[in-house]
XYZ file of C-alpha atoms in Angstrom:
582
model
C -22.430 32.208 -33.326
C -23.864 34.335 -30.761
C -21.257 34.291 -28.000
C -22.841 36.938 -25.827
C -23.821 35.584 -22.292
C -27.550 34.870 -21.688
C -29.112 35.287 -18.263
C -31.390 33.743 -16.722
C -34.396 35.867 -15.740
C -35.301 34.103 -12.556
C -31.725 34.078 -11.453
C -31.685 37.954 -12.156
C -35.260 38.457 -10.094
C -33.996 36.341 -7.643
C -30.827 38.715 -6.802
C -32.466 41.872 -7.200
C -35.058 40.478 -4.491
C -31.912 39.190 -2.508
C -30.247 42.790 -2.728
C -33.385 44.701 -2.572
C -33.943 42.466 1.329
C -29.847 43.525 2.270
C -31.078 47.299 1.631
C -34.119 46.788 3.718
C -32.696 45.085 6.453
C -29.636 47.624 6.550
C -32.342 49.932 6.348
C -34.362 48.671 8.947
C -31.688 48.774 11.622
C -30.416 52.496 10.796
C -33.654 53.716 10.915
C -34.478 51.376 14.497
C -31.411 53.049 15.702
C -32.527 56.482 14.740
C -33.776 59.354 16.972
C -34.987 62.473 16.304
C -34.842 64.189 20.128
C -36.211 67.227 20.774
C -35.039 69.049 24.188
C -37.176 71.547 26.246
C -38.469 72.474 29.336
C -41.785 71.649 30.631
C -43.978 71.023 33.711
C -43.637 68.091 35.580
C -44.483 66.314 39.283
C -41.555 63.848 39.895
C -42.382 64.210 43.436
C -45.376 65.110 43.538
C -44.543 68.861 43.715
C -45.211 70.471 40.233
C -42.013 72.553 38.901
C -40.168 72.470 35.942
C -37.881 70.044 34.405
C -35.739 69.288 31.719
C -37.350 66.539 29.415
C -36.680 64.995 25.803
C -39.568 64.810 23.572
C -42.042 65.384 26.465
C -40.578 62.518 28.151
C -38.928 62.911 31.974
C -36.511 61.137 32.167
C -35.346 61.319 28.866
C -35.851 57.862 26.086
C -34.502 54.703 27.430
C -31.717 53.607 24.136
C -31.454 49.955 23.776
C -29.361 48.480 21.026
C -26.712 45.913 20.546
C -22.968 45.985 20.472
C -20.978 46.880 17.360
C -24.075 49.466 15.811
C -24.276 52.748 15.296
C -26.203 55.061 17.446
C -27.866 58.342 15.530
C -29.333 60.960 17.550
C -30.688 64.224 15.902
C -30.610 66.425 18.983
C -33.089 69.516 18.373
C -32.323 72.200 21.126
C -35.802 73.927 21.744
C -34.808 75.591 24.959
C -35.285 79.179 24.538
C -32.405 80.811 26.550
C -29.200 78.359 26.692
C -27.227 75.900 24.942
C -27.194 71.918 25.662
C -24.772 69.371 24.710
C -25.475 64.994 25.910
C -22.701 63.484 27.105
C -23.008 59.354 26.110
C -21.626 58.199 29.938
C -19.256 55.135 29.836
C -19.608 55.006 25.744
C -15.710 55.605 24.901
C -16.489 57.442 21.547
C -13.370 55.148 19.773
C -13.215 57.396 16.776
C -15.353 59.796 16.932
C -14.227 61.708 20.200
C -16.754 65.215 18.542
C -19.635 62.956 19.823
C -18.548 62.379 23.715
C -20.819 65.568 23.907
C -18.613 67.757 26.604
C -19.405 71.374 25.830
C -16.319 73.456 25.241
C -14.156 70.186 25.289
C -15.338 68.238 22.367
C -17.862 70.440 20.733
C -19.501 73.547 20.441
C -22.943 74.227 22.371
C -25.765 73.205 20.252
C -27.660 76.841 20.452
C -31.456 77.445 20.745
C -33.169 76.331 17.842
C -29.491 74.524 16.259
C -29.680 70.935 15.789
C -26.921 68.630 16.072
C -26.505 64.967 15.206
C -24.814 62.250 17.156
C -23.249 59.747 15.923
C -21.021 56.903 17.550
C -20.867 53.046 17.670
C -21.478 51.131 20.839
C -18.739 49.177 21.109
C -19.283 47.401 24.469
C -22.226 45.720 25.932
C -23.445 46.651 29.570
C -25.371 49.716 31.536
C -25.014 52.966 30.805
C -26.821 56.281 30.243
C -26.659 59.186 28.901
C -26.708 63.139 30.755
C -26.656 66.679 29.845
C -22.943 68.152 30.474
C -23.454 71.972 30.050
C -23.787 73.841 33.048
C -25.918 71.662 35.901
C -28.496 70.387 33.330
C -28.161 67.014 34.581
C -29.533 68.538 37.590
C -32.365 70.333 36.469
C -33.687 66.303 35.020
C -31.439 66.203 31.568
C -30.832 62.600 31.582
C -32.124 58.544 30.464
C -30.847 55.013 30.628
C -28.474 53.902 27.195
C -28.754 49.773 27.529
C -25.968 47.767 25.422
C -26.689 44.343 24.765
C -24.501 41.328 24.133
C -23.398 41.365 19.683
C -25.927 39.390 17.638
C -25.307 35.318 17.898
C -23.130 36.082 21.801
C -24.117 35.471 25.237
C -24.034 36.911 28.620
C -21.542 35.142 30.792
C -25.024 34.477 33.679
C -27.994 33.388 33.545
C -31.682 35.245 34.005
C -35.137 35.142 33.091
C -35.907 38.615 32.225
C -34.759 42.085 33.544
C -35.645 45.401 35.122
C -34.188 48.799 34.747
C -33.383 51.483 37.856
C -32.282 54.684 36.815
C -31.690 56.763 40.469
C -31.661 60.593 40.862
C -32.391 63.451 42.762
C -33.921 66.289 43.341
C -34.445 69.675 44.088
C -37.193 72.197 43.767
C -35.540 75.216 43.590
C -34.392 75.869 39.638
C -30.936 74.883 38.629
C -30.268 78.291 37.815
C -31.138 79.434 41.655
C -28.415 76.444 42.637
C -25.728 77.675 39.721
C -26.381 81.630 41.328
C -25.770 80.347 44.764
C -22.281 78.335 43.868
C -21.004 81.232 42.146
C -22.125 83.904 44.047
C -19.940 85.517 47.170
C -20.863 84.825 49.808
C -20.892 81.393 48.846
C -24.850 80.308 49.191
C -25.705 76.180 49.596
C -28.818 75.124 48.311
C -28.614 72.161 50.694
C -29.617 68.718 50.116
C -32.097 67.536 47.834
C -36.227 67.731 48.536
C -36.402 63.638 47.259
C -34.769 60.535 45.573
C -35.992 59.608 42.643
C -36.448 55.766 41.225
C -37.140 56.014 37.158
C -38.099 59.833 37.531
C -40.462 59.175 40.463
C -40.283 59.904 43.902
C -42.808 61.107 47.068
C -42.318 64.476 49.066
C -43.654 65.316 52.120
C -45.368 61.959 52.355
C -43.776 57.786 53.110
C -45.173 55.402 50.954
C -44.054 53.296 53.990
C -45.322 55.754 56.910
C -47.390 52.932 59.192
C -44.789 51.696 59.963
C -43.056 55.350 61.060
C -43.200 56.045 64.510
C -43.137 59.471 64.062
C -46.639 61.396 63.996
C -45.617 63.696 61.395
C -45.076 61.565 58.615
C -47.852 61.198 56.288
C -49.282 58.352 54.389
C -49.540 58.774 50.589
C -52.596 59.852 49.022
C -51.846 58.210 45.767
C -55.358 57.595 43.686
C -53.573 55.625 40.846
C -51.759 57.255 37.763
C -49.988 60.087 39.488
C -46.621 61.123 38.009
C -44.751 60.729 41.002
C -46.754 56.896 41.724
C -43.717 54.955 42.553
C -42.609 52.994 39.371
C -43.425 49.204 40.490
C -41.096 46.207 39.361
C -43.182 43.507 38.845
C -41.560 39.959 38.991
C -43.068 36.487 38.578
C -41.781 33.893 41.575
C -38.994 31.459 41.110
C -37.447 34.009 38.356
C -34.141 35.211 38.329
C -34.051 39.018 36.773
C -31.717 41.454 36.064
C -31.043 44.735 37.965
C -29.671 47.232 35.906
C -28.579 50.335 38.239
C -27.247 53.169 37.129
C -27.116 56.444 39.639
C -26.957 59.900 37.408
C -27.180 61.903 41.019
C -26.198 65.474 40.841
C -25.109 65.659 44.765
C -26.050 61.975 46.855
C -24.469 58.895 47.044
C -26.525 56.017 47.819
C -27.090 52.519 49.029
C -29.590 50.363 47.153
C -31.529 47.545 48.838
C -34.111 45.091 48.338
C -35.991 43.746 51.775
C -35.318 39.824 51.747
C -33.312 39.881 48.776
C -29.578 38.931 48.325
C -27.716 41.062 45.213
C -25.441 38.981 42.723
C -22.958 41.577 41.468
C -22.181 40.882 37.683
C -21.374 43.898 36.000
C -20.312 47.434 37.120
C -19.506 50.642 34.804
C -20.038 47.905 31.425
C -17.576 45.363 32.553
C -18.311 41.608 34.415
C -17.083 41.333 38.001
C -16.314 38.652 39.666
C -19.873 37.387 40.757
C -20.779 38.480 44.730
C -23.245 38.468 46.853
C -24.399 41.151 49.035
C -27.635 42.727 51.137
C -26.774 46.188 49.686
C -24.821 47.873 47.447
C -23.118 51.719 47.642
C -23.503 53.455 44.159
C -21.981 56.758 43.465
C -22.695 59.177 41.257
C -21.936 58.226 37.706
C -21.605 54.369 38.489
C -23.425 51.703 37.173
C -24.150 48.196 38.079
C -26.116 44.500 37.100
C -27.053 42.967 39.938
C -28.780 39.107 39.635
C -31.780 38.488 42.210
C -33.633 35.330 43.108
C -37.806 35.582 43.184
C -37.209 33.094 45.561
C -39.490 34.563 48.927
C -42.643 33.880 49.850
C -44.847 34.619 46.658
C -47.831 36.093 48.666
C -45.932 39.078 49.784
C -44.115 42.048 48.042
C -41.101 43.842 49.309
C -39.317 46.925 49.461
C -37.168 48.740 47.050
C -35.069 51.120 49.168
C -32.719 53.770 48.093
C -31.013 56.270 50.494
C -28.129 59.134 51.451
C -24.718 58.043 51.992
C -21.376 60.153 52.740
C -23.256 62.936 53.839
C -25.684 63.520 56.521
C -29.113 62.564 55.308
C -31.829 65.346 55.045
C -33.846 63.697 51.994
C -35.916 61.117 53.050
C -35.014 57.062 50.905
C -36.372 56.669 47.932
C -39.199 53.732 47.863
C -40.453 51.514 45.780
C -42.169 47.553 45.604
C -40.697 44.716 44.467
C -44.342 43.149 43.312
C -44.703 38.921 43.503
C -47.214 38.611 40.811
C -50.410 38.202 40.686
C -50.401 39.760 44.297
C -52.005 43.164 44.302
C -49.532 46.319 44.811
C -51.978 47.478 47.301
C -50.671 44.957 49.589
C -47.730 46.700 50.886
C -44.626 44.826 52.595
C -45.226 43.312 55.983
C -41.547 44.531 57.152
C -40.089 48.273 57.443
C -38.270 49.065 54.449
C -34.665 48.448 54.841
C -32.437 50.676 56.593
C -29.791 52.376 55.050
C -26.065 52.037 56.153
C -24.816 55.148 59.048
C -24.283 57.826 56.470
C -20.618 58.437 57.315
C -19.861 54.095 57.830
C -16.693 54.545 55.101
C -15.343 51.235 56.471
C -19.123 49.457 55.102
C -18.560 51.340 51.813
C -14.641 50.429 51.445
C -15.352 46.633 52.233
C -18.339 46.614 49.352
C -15.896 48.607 47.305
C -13.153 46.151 47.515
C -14.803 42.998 46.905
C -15.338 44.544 43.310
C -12.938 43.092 41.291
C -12.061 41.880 37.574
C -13.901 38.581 36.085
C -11.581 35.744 34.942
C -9.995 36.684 31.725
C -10.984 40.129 31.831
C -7.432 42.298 30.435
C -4.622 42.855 32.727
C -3.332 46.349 33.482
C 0.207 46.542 32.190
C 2.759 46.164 34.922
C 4.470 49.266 34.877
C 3.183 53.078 33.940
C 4.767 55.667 32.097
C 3.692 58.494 33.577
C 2.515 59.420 37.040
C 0.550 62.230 37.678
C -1.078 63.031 41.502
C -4.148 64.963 41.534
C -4.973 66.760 44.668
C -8.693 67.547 45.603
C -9.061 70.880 47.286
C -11.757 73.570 48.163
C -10.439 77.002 47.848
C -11.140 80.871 47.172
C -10.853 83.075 44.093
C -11.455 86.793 45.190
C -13.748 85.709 48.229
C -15.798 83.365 46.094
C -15.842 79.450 46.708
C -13.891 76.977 44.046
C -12.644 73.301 44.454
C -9.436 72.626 42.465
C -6.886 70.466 41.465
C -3.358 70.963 42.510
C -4.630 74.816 43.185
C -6.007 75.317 40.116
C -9.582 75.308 39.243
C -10.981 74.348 35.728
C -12.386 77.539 33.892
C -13.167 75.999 30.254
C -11.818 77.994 27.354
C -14.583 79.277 24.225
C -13.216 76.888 21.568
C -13.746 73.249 22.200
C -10.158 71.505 23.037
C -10.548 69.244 20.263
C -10.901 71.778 17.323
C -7.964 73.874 18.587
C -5.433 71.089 19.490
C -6.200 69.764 15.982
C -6.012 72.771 13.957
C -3.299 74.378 16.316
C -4.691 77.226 17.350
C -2.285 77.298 20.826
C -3.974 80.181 21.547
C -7.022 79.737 22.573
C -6.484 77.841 25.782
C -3.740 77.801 28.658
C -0.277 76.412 26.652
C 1.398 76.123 30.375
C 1.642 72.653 31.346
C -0.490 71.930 34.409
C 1.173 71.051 38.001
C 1.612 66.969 37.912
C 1.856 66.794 41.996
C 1.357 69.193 44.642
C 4.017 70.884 47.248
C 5.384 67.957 49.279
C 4.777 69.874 52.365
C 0.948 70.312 52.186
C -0.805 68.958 55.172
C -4.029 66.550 53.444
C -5.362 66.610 57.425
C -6.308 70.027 57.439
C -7.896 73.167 55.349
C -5.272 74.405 53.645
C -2.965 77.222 55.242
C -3.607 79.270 52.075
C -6.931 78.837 50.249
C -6.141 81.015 47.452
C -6.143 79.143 44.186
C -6.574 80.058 40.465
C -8.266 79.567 37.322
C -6.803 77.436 34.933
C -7.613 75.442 31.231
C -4.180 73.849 31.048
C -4.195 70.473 29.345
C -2.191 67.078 30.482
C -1.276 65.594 26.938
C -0.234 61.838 26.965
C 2.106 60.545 24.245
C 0.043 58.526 22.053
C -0.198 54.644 23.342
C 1.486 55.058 26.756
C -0.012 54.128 30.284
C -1.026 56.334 32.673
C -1.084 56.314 36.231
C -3.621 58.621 38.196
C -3.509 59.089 42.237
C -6.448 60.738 43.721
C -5.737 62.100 46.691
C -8.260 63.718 49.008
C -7.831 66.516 51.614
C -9.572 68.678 53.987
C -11.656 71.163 52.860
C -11.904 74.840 53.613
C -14.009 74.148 56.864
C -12.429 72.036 59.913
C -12.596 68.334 60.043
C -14.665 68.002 56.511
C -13.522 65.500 53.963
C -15.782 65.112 51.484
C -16.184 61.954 49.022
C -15.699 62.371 45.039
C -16.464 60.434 42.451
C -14.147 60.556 39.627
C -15.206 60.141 36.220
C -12.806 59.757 32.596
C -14.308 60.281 29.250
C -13.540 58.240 26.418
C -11.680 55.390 28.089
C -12.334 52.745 31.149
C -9.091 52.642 33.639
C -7.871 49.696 36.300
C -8.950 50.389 39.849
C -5.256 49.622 41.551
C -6.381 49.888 44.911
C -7.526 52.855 47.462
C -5.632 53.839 50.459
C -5.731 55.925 53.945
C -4.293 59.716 54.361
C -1.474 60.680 52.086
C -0.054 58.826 49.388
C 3.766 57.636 49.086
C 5.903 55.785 46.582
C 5.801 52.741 49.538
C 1.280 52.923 48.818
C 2.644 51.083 45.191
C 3.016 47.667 47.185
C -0.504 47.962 48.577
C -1.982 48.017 44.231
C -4.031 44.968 42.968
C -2.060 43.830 39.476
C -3.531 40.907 39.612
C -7.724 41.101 38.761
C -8.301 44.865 39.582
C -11.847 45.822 38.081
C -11.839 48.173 35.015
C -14.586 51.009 36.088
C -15.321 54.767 34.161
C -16.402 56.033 37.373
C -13.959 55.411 40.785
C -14.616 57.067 44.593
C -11.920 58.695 46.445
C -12.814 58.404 50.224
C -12.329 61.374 52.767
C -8.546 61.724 53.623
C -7.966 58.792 51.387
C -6.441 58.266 47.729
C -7.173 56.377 45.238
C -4.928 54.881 42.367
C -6.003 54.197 38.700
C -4.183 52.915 35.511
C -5.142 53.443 32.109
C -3.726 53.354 28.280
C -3.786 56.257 26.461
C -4.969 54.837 23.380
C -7.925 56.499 22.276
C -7.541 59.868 20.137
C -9.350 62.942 21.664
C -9.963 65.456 24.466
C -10.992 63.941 27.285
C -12.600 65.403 30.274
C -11.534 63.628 33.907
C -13.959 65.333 36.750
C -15.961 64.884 39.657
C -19.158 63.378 38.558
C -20.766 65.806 41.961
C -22.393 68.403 39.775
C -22.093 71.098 41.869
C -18.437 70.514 42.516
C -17.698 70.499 38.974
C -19.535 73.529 38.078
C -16.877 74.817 40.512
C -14.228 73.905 38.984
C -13.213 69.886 40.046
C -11.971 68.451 36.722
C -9.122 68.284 34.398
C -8.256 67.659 30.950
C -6.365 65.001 29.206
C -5.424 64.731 25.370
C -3.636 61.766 23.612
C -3.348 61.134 19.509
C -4.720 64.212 18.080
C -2.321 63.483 14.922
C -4.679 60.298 14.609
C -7.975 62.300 14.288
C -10.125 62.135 11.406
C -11.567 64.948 10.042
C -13.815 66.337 12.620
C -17.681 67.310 11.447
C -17.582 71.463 11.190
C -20.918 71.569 12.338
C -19.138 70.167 16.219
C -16.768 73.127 15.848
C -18.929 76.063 14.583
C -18.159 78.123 17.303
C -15.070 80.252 18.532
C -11.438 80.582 16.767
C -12.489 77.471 14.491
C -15.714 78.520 14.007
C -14.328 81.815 12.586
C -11.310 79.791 11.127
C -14.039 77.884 8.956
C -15.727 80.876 8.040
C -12.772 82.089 6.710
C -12.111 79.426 4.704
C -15.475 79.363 2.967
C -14.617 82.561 1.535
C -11.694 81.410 -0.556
């Protein structure tokens, strides 16, 4: 008897097509989830001034990324700049196991080098707003930049309710190079290239003209002469009445922080840096550089008009003109411009405005808890100073200078010495006045790293202080790579032990990206849980090109091997080049 098992042939067809369907569906969402990116420079109007700009496959700003939580992200970056380097830096993605693709130039990799490519890879975790920015040198500045868009896991919902949504991406801009602005900041005298020519909404803004100037009483400001299809043509949001959309807002400013407004429109405020808030309502909203935000809005006017879209300077005296755009009511024509002024932005230097909209930000209901008590305190004072006549800012009198070999390779191969193995100054003298420019504005260059035991929470106090001239306090926003922290609370003048009763335990918001005011501090809490090299800076670009940022480390025994090709460069470059030959 033949005991051998017989198959069906159907059944067998029928698998194969079963598996062959897996594979194509796998497939299918690697491949919609792959980009091949190619960076150069090119010509472009974004405000209606030709010059040159940084741009991703011809496009300015860069691809907008939309995918959904829990895949993988592949980017095949192709540097076709002829002259420099470029890393991306994936802005509020925390890079949980694969810290080689947070894309921080001599911190977690290498500088991909003219004609080098380089591939990204990293899972999006989290669902929310984000976006994505060049972080070598001020390329963010010279237009290096795009929306990332994370949406809920497959078969989940948002926690709110809308119809449809809309994407704002704000910037500005200059048109002197971002070379001629890195030359000034380093150069001695000190030379400011001064605030920015325009504000840009989605890569488009107007110079030297109003979209909203009949309504101006002032007889120099022109009208603009737009014929239809201009680069710098304000980018329109179209809504249908009775809707309610989506705002997504994210601000990837090199210098200005802003205030957002819509004419006749309240803002719901659901989400901020990828995590829900506590729903609020409010007429206008501050956003700082390297914050993002969901805001709900009702289509709920009258349907025969349109309305403004207004976006201008705050926390330093205004020299760009807002940046406009049009809320359109469909079908109405966008020729039909708002009967009403566009809204006016907040007085530039009204902190108490932008500290009453920052404190009604705060954590959704069962949104995680900071843990009660930290293990390690460390104050960071924010300073401008002098090096040998030439301008810095630093941090507890040191000022970042970034080592050759990325942080990552040479904490995880231990090569100690290729950066600073002196442990970097955890508070500042007790006697320092925060009031006034410092009695000694001598500082120094540092590339010191604060390393966290593995698992352990972390408390951080911003403090702010004068700077070098009299009576200037400027405002920072602080960004951390590779982790979200608990907003605890902000505070007036100079911090004390007796500041701890003032922190919010209860429902403080977890954030990427936190403001410290003038002569203020602010406290943050996080876990040091994520393996890596982290950079923790001023998101102002010119500020950290001079030096505002530090560098934290935590669980570099738990670190994977790291891809070569992220390390190619430096001792571990040469280190791997070594080993080849055996």
């Amino acid at each position: 008897m033949d005991t051998r098992k017989r198959y069906d042939p159907f059944l067998l067809l029928v698998i194969c097509i079963f598996l062959s369907l897996i594979e194509t569906t796998l497939a299918t969402v690697q491949e919609r989830h792959l980009y091949k990116w190619e960076v150069e420079y090119m010509f472009g109007s974004p405000d209606g001034v030709e010059n040159v700009v940084m741009g991703i496959n011809g496009q300015f700003p860069g691809p907008t990324i939309r995918a959904k939580a829990g895949e993988t992200i592949h980017v095949e970056l192709t540097n076709k700049l002829h002259t420099e380097g470029v890393v991306i830096h994936w802005h509020g993605i925390r890079q949980l196991g694969t810290p080689w693709a947070d894309g921080t130039a001599s911190i977690s990799q290498c500088v991909i080098n003219p004609g080098e490519k380089f591939t990204y890879r990293f899972t999006v975790d989290r669902p929310g707003t984000y976006f994505y920015h060049g972080h070598y040198g001020m390329q963010r500045s010279a237009g290096l930049y795009g929306s990332l868009i994370v949406d809920v896991a497959e078969g989940e919902k948002e926690p709110f309710h809308y119809d449809d949504e809309l994407n704002l991406l704000l910037s500005d801009w200059w048109h002197q190079s971002v070379h001629h602005q890195e030359v000034g900041l380093s150069s001695k005298p000190f030379r400011w290239i001064g605030e920015s020519q325009s504000l840009l909404i989605n890569g488009r803004g107007q110079y030297n003209c109003s979209l909203a100037a009949h309504y101006s009483k002032n007889p120099t400001v022109n009208g603009c002469n737009l014929k239809g299809g201009e680069q710098w043509a304000p980018d329109i949001l179209k809504v249908l009445p009775n809707k309610i959309y989506r705002l997504r807002i994210a601000s990837t400013t090199a210098l200005a922080s802003l205030n957002l407004a819509i004419g006749d429109h309240k803002m719901l405020v659901v989400e901020a840096d990828g995590n829900y808030v506590e729903p609020f309502e409010t007429a206008d909203l501050d956003i700082y550089s390297g914050e993002s935000y969901s805001v709900l809005i009702s289509t709920n006017q009258n349907p025969k008009k349109n309305y403004w879209v207004s976006v201008g300077v705050r926390a330093r005296e205004p020299k760009t003109p807002q940046g406009l755009t049009i809320l359109n009511y469909l079908p109405n024509s966008v020729e039909n411009l708002p009967d009403s002024p566009p809204p006016v932005t907040p007085q530039w230097n009204d902190y108490a405005h932008s500290k009453a909209f920052s404190n009604k930000i705060l954590a959704t209901m069962g949104s995680p808890k900071p843990p009660k008590n930290f293990s390690r305190r460390i104050i960071l004072l924010n300073t401008q100073n002098k090096i040998n006549g030439f301008t810095k800012w630093s941090i507890n009198n040191v000022s970042l200078s970034l080592p050759a070999t990325p942080y990552l390779g040479s904490m995880k191969y231990g090569l100690l010495h290729a950066f600073d193995q002196t442990n970097p100054p955890e508070n500042y003298p007790a006697q320092y006045d925060v009031m006034k420019p410092p009695a000694n504005p001598n500082t120094t260059l540092g590339n010191g790293v604060y390393k966290f035991d593995y698992q352990t929470t972390v408390d951080v106090i911003l403090q702010n202080a004068n700077a070098l001239s009299d009576n200037v306090s400027e405002i920072h926003p602080w960004h951390l790579h590779g982790h979200d922290f608990w907003l605890l609370g902000y505070g007036e003048g100079k911090f004390t032990p007796k500041d701890e009763e003032k922190f919010n335990l209860k429902n403080p918001p977890l954030r990427n990206t936190a403001v410290i005011f003038p002569y203020g501090w602010t406290a943050l809490r996080f876990v040091a849980d994520n393996p890596g090299v982290w950079a923790f800076h001023c998101h102002i670009e010119p500020h950290l090109h001079m030096g505002m940022g530090v560098v934290f480390a935590e669980g570099i025994e738990h670190i994977g091997e790291v891809p070569h090709e992220a390390l190619a460069c430096g001792l571990t470059g040469k280190m791997f080049m070594e080993n080849n030959k055996h």
